[in-house]
Coordinates of C-alpha atoms in Angstrom, one line a residue:
M775 CA 5.5 33.4 8.6
N776 CA 2.6 32.7 10.8
I777 CA 1.8 29.1 11.6
E778 CA -1.5 27.7 13.0
I779 CA -2.2 24.1 14.0
S780 CA -5.7 22.6 14.2
D781 CA -7.0 19.1 14.3
R782 CA -10.1 17.4 13.0
L783 CA -11.8 14.0 13.4
F784 CA -13.1 12.4 10.2
H785 CA -15.8 9.7 10.0
F786 CA -15.7 6.8 7.6
R787 CA -18.8 6.1 5.5
F788 CA -18.4 2.5 6.4
A789 CA -16.3 0.3 8.7
A790 CA -13.0 0.1 6.9
G791 CA -11.6 -3.3 7.7
T792 CA -8.0 -4.5 7.5
S793 CA -6.2 -7.5 8.9
R794 CA -5.1 -5.2 11.8
G795 CA -8.6 -4.1 12.7
V796 CA -11.4 -1.8 11.7
Y797 CA -11.3 2.0 11.2
T798 CA -14.4 4.1 11.9
T799 CA -12.7 7.5 12.5
R800 CA -9.5 9.2 11.7
R801 CA -7.8 12.2 13.2
S802 CA -5.7 14.6 11.3
W803 CA -3.7 17.7 12.2
F804 CA -3.5 20.6 9.8
V805 CA -0.6 23.1 9.6
T806 CA -1.5 26.4 8.0
L807 CA 1.4 28.7 7.0
T808 CA 0.8 32.4 6.0
D809 CA 3.6 34.6 4.8
D810 CA 3.9 38.4 4.9
E811 CA 2.3 38.7 1.4
G812 CA -0.8 36.8 2.6
R813 CA -0.1 33.6 0.7
T814 CA -1.3 30.5 2.5
G815 CA -0.2 26.8 2.5
V816 CA -1.9 24.0 4.3
G817 CA -0.4 20.6 5.1
E818 CA -2.1 17.5 6.6
C819 CA -0.3 15.5 9.3
A820 CA -2.2 12.3 9.6
P821 CA -0.6 9.4 11.5
L822 CA -2.4 6.0 11.4
P823 CA -2.9 4.4 14.8
D824 CA -1.1 1.1 15.3
L825 CA 0.8 1.5 12.0
S826 CA 2.6 4.9 11.7
C827 CA 6.0 5.0 13.4
D828 CA 5.0 8.5 14.7
A829 CA 1.5 7.7 16.0
L830 CA 2.6 8.9 19.5
P831 CA 0.6 10.0 22.6
D832 CA 2.4 13.4 22.5
Y833 CA 2.0 13.9 18.7
E834 CA 0.7 17.4 18.9
R835 CA 3.4 18.6 21.2
I836 CA 6.1 17.3 19.0
L837 CA 4.4 18.8 15.9
R838 CA 4.3 22.2 17.6
E839 CA 8.0 22.0 18.4
M840 CA 8.8 21.2 14.8
T841 CA 6.6 23.9 13.4
C842 CA 8.3 26.4 15.7
Q843 CA 11.6 25.6 14.1
V844 CA 10.1 26.1 10.6
Q845 CA 8.7 29.4 11.8
Q846 CA 12.1 30.6 13.0
S847 CA 14.2 29.4 10.1
G848 CA 11.8 29.2 7.2
E849 CA 13.1 25.8 6.4
I850 CA 12.2 22.2 7.3
P851 CA 14.5 20.5 9.7
Y852 CA 14.7 17.3 7.7
S853 CA 17.1 15.4 9.9
Q854 CA 15.0 15.9 13.0
L855 CA 11.8 15.0 11.2
L856 CA 13.0 11.7 9.8
P857 CA 11.4 9.8 12.7
Y858 CA 8.1 11.7 12.1
P859 CA 7.2 11.1 8.4
S860 CA 3.5 12.3 8.7
M861 CA 4.7 15.6 10.2
L862 CA 7.4 15.9 7.5
F863 CA 4.8 15.3 4.8
G864 CA 2.4 17.9 6.2
L865 CA 5.1 20.6 6.5
E866 CA 6.5 19.8 3.0
T867 CA 3.0 20.1 1.6
A868 CA 2.3 23.4 3.4
L869 CA 5.6 25.0 2.1
W870 CA 5.0 23.6 -1.4
Q871 CA 1.5 25.1 -1.5
L872 CA 3.0 28.4 -0.3
G873 CA 5.1 28.5 -3.4
H874 CA 2.8 27.1 -6.0
G875 CA -0.7 27.8 -4.9
F876 CA -3.3 25.9 -2.9
S877 CA -4.5 23.6 -5.7
A878 CA -1.9 23.5 -8.4
L879 CA 1.1 22.2 -6.5
D880 CA 3.2 21.8 -9.6
D881 CA 3.1 22.6 -13.3
T882 CA 2.1 19.2 -14.7
P883 CA -0.6 18.1 -17.1
F884 CA -2.5 16.8 -14.1
A885 CA -2.3 20.1 -12.3
R886 CA -3.6 21.9 -15.5
G887 CA -6.5 19.5 -15.7
E888 CA -5.2 18.1 -19.0
E889 CA -4.5 14.5 -17.8
G890 CA -6.0 12.2 -15.2
I891 CA -4.1 9.7 -13.1
P892 CA -5.1 6.1 -13.4
I893 CA -6.2 4.6 -10.1
N894 CA -7.2 1.2 -8.7
G895 CA -10.6 0.5 -7.3
L896 CA -10.3 -0.5 -3.6
I897 CA -12.4 -3.3 -2.1
W898 CA -12.3 -3.2 1.7
M899 CA -12.4 -6.3 3.8
G900 CA -15.8 -7.4 5.0
A901 CA -18.3 -10.2 4.7
F902 CA -18.2 -12.2 1.4
D903 CA -21.6 -10.7 0.1
E904 CA -20.5 -7.2 1.0
M905 CA -17.2 -7.5 -0.8
S906 CA -19.0 -9.0 -3.8
R907 CA -21.4 -6.0 -3.9
R908 CA -18.5 -3.5 -3.7
L909 CA -16.7 -5.3 -6.4
D910 CA -19.6 -5.1 -8.8
E911 CA -19.9 -1.4 -8.1
K912 CA -16.3 -0.8 -8.9
L913 CA -16.5 -2.8 -12.1
S914 CA -19.6 -1.0 -13.2
Q915 CA -17.9 2.3 -12.6
G916 CA -15.3 1.4 -15.2
F917 CA -12.3 0.3 -13.1
H918 CA -9.9 -2.1 -14.8
C919 CA -7.5 -2.4 -11.8
I920 CA -9.0 -3.7 -8.6
K921 CA -7.3 -4.0 -5.2
L922 CA -8.7 -6.4 -2.7
K923 CA -8.0 -6.3 1.0
I924 CA -7.6 -9.9 2.2
G925 CA -6.7 -11.6 5.4
A926 CA -9.7 -10.7 7.7
I927 CA -12.2 -13.3 6.6
D928 CA -11.8 -17.0 5.8
F929 CA -9.2 -17.4 3.1
D930 CA -11.2 -19.9 1.2
E931 CA -14.0 -17.4 0.9
E932 CA -11.6 -14.8 -0.4
L933 CA -10.3 -17.3 -3.0
S934 CA -14.0 -17.9 -4.0
L935 CA -14.5 -14.2 -4.5
I936 CA -11.3 -14.0 -6.6
R937 CA -12.4 -17.1 -8.6
R938 CA -15.7 -15.4 -9.3
I939 CA -13.9 -12.3 -10.7
R940 CA -11.8 -14.4 -13.0
E941 CA -14.8 -16.4 -14.2
R942 CA -16.3 -13.2 -15.4
Y943 CA -13.3 -11.1 -16.3
G944 CA -9.9 -12.3 -17.7
S945 CA -6.6 -10.7 -16.8
D946 CA -6.8 -8.6 -20.0
D947 CA -10.1 -7.1 -18.7
V948 CA -9.3 -6.6 -15.0
Q949 CA -6.0 -6.4 -13.2
L950 CA -6.2 -7.8 -9.7
R951 CA -4.0 -6.7 -6.8
V952 CA -4.4 -8.1 -3.3
D953 CA -3.2 -6.6 0.0
A954 CA -2.7 -9.0 2.9
N955 CA -1.4 -6.3 5.4
G956 CA 0.9 -9.0 6.9
A957 CA -1.9 -11.5 7.5
F958 CA 0.0 -14.7 6.6
S959 CA 2.5 -16.5 8.7
P960 CA 5.9 -17.2 7.1
E961 CA 5.1 -20.9 7.3
E962 CA 1.9 -20.7 5.3
A963 CA 2.7 -17.7 3.0
L964 CA 4.2 -19.6 0.1
L965 CA 1.2 -22.0 -0.1
R966 CA -1.2 -19.0 0.0
L967 CA 0.8 -17.3 -2.8
D968 CA 0.7 -20.4 -4.9
Q969 CA -3.1 -20.7 -4.5
L970 CA -3.5 -17.0 -5.5
S971 CA -1.2 -17.3 -8.5
H972 CA -3.7 -19.5 -10.3
F973 CA -5.9 -16.3 -10.8
D974 CA -3.5 -14.1 -12.6
I975 CA -2.8 -11.8 -9.7
H976 CA -0.7 -8.7 -10.6
S977 CA 0.9 -8.5 -7.1
I978 CA 0.4 -9.0 -3.4
E979 CA 1.2 -6.4 -0.8
Q980 CA 3.0 -7.3 2.4
P981 CA 2.1 -11.0 2.6
I982 CA 3.8 -11.4 6.0
R983 CA 4.3 -8.9 8.8
Q984 CA 7.2 -6.5 8.6
H985 CA 10.6 -6.8 10.3
Q986 CA 11.2 -10.4 9.0
W987 CA 13.7 -9.5 6.3
N988 CA 15.2 -13.0 5.9
E989 CA 11.8 -14.7 5.6
M990 CA 10.5 -12.0 3.2
A991 CA 13.7 -12.3 1.1
R992 CA 13.1 -16.1 0.8
L993 CA 9.5 -15.4 -0.1
C994 CA 10.4 -12.8 -2.8
K995 CA 12.9 -15.2 -4.3
A996 CA 10.5 -18.2 -4.4
T997 CA 7.2 -16.5 -5.0
P998 CA 5.0 -17.4 -8.0
L999 CA 3.5 -13.9 -8.1
P1000 CA 5.1 -10.5 -7.6
I1001 CA 5.4 -9.2 -4.0
A1002 CA 5.1 -5.5 -3.1
L1003 CA 6.4 -4.1 0.1
D1004 CA 4.4 -1.5 2.0
E1005 CA 4.5 -1.7 5.8
E1006 CA 8.0 -3.1 5.5
L1007 CA 9.3 0.4 4.6
I1008 CA 7.9 2.1 7.7
G1009 CA 10.6 3.5 10.0
V1010 CA 13.3 2.8 7.4
N1011 CA 14.4 6.4 7.0
L1012 CA 18.2 6.6 6.4
A1013 CA 19.5 6.0 2.9
M1014 CA 21.9 3.3 4.1
M1015 CA 19.0 1.4 5.7
K1016 CA 16.9 1.7 2.5
E1017 CA 19.6 0.3 0.4
E1018 CA 20.2 -2.6 2.8
L1019 CA 16.4 -3.4 2.8
L1020 CA 16.1 -3.4 -0.9
D1021 CA 19.4 -5.3 -1.5
T1022 CA 18.4 -7.9 1.2
I1023 CA 14.8 -8.5 0.3
R1024 CA 14.8 -7.8 -3.4
P1025 CA 11.0 -7.2 -3.8
Q1026 CA 9.4 -7.0 -7.2
Y1027 CA 7.6 -3.7 -6.2
I1028 CA 7.5 -1.1 -3.4
I1029 CA 4.5 1.0 -2.6
L1030 CA 5.0 4.5 -1.3
K1031 CA 2.8 6.5 1.1
P1032 CA 4.4 9.9 1.9
S1033 CA 2.7 10.0 5.4
L1034 CA 4.4 6.7 6.3
H1035 CA 7.5 6.5 4.2
G1036 CA 9.5 9.7 4.8
G1037 CA 7.3 12.5 3.3
M1038 CA 7.7 13.4 -0.3
S1039 CA 11.4 13.7 -0.1
G1040 CA 11.8 10.3 1.4
C1041 CA 9.5 8.7 -1.2
E1042 CA 11.5 10.3 -4.0
E1043 CA 14.6 8.7 -2.5
W1044 CA 12.8 5.3 -2.3
I1045 CA 11.7 5.6 -5.9
E1046 CA 15.2 6.4 -7.2
M1047 CA 16.8 3.6 -5.3
A1048 CA 14.1 1.1 -6.5
Q1049 CA 14.6 2.2 -10.2
Q1050 CA 18.4 1.7 -9.9
R1051 CA 17.6 -1.9 -8.9
G1052 CA 14.9 -2.7 -11.4
I1053 CA 12.2 -2.6 -8.8
G1054 CA 8.8 -1.2 -9.7
S1055 CA 6.8 1.2 -7.6
W1056 CA 3.6 3.2 -7.3
V1057 CA 2.1 5.7 -4.8
T1058 CA -1.0 5.4 -2.6
S1059 CA -2.6 7.5 0.0
A1060 CA -2.6 6.5 3.7
L1061 CA -6.3 7.4 4.2
E1062 CA -5.6 11.1 4.5
S1063 CA -8.4 13.6 3.9
N1064 CA -8.7 15.4 0.6
I1065 CA -6.1 17.9 1.7
G1066 CA -3.4 15.2 1.9
L1067 CA -4.8 13.3 -1.0
N1068 CA -4.6 16.4 -3.2
A1069 CA -0.9 16.8 -2.3
I1070 CA -0.1 13.2 -2.9
A1071 CA -1.8 13.3 -6.3
H1072 CA 0.2 16.3 -7.4
F1073 CA 3.4 14.6 -6.1
T1074 CA 2.6 11.5 -8.1
A1075 CA 2.0 13.5 -11.2
A1076 CA 5.4 15.2 -10.7
V1077 CA 7.5 12.1 -10.1
Y1078 CA 5.9 9.7 -12.5
G1079 CA 4.2 11.9 -15.2
P1080 CA 3.3 12.8 -17.7
H1081 CA 1.2 10.0 -19.2
I1082 CA 1.2 7.7 -16.1
A1083 CA 0.4 4.1 -17.1
M1084 CA 0.6 2.3 -13.7
P1085 CA -2.6 2.6 -11.7
Q1086 CA -2.0 4.4 -8.4
G1087 CA -3.8 4.0 -5.1
L1088 CA -5.4 7.4 -5.0
G1089 CA -9.1 6.6 -5.0
T1090 CA -9.7 7.3 -1.3
G1091 CA -11.4 10.7 -1.5
Q1092 CA -14.9 9.3 -0.9
I1093 CA -14.2 7.3 2.2
Y1094 CA -15.2 10.0 4.7
S1095 CA -18.7 11.4 5.2
D1096 CA -17.3 14.8 6.3
N1097 CA -14.3 15.2 4.0
I1098 CA -12.9 18.6 3.0
P1099 CA -13.9 19.7 -0.5
M1100 CA -11.0 19.9 -2.9
P1101 CA -10.8 20.2 -6.7
L1102 CA -10.5 16.5 -7.2
E1103 CA -12.8 14.3 -9.2
I1104 CA -12.9 10.6 -10.1
C1105 CA -14.0 10.0 -13.7
G1106 CA -14.2 6.3 -14.5
E1107 CA -10.9 4.9 -13.4
Q1108 CA -8.9 8.2 -13.3
L1109 CA -8.4 10.9 -10.7
W1110 CA -8.6 14.4 -12.2
T1111 CA -8.0 18.0 -11.0
T1112 CA -11.1 19.9 -11.9
K1113 CA -10.3 23.1 -13.8
A1114 CA -12.8 25.0 -11.8
G1115 CA -10.6 24.5 -8.8
L1116 CA -7.5 26.0 -10.4

């Protein structure tokens, strides 16, 4: 097969704030495979600066070395790609598309345009008034599950926003998730969780920074609201390490991002291990362009469907002003494959 690599810089429509900083642009590399019959598959390799374990200065060089191996053997060198999950995800996607078609990555009700995937509405960090405006927009669009990024502004202001939501909408009307991105210290985390628990919060993602297994385990045992691990899973690639993490920390949920957590194959392994331990899970994007988002949506439909009930984190297709058009459409609180794109 022929392999081409290109890169592209995407621009956010707004300053996307997290507790780690603010994103205004995002670079992705695209791997395009073409076989002898003229079929094409495209995969997106998109490491997140300061977060991905493979966001390296010589990223493109390593990617080219890995694609050369795929070109020679026609297979993915999984063991060599474990330290590079975003590359693994991109190559998996490209080969998957080569076999199934550019849009319909699998034969599911979602791929056929018969079912949508429920998604949460995402409220980015920002000034209180700005977050309030974005919240009103999401609720008016019909979202019943809202995810709030917290940890960048004053915590009392964030509690005020959450209180305002609950004064207007009960937990039967709106499910609230919060994502701290590791913003709390281990010493203050339990108090923060107790304050949040008064507002019927569904779950909190990564309340303290990763690599503090003992502290996180104590927090998960004592927490008044469910804890979901996200960043904690980054770089944990071997099955033995995954089992050790889950058995040590015992979280209530894990959240999977193929670009961060071992590609699609690695995420499937995480999901299976979590299910064996009674731990819930859902999938989110890692701010990929629509190329990556499309693949993640089809992957989600394949592993959780049909009739997915848990809202997924796949509502990121509108964050870039120069995104790549794909047959994806948000209708209300669901992500759909548009039949015109099949």
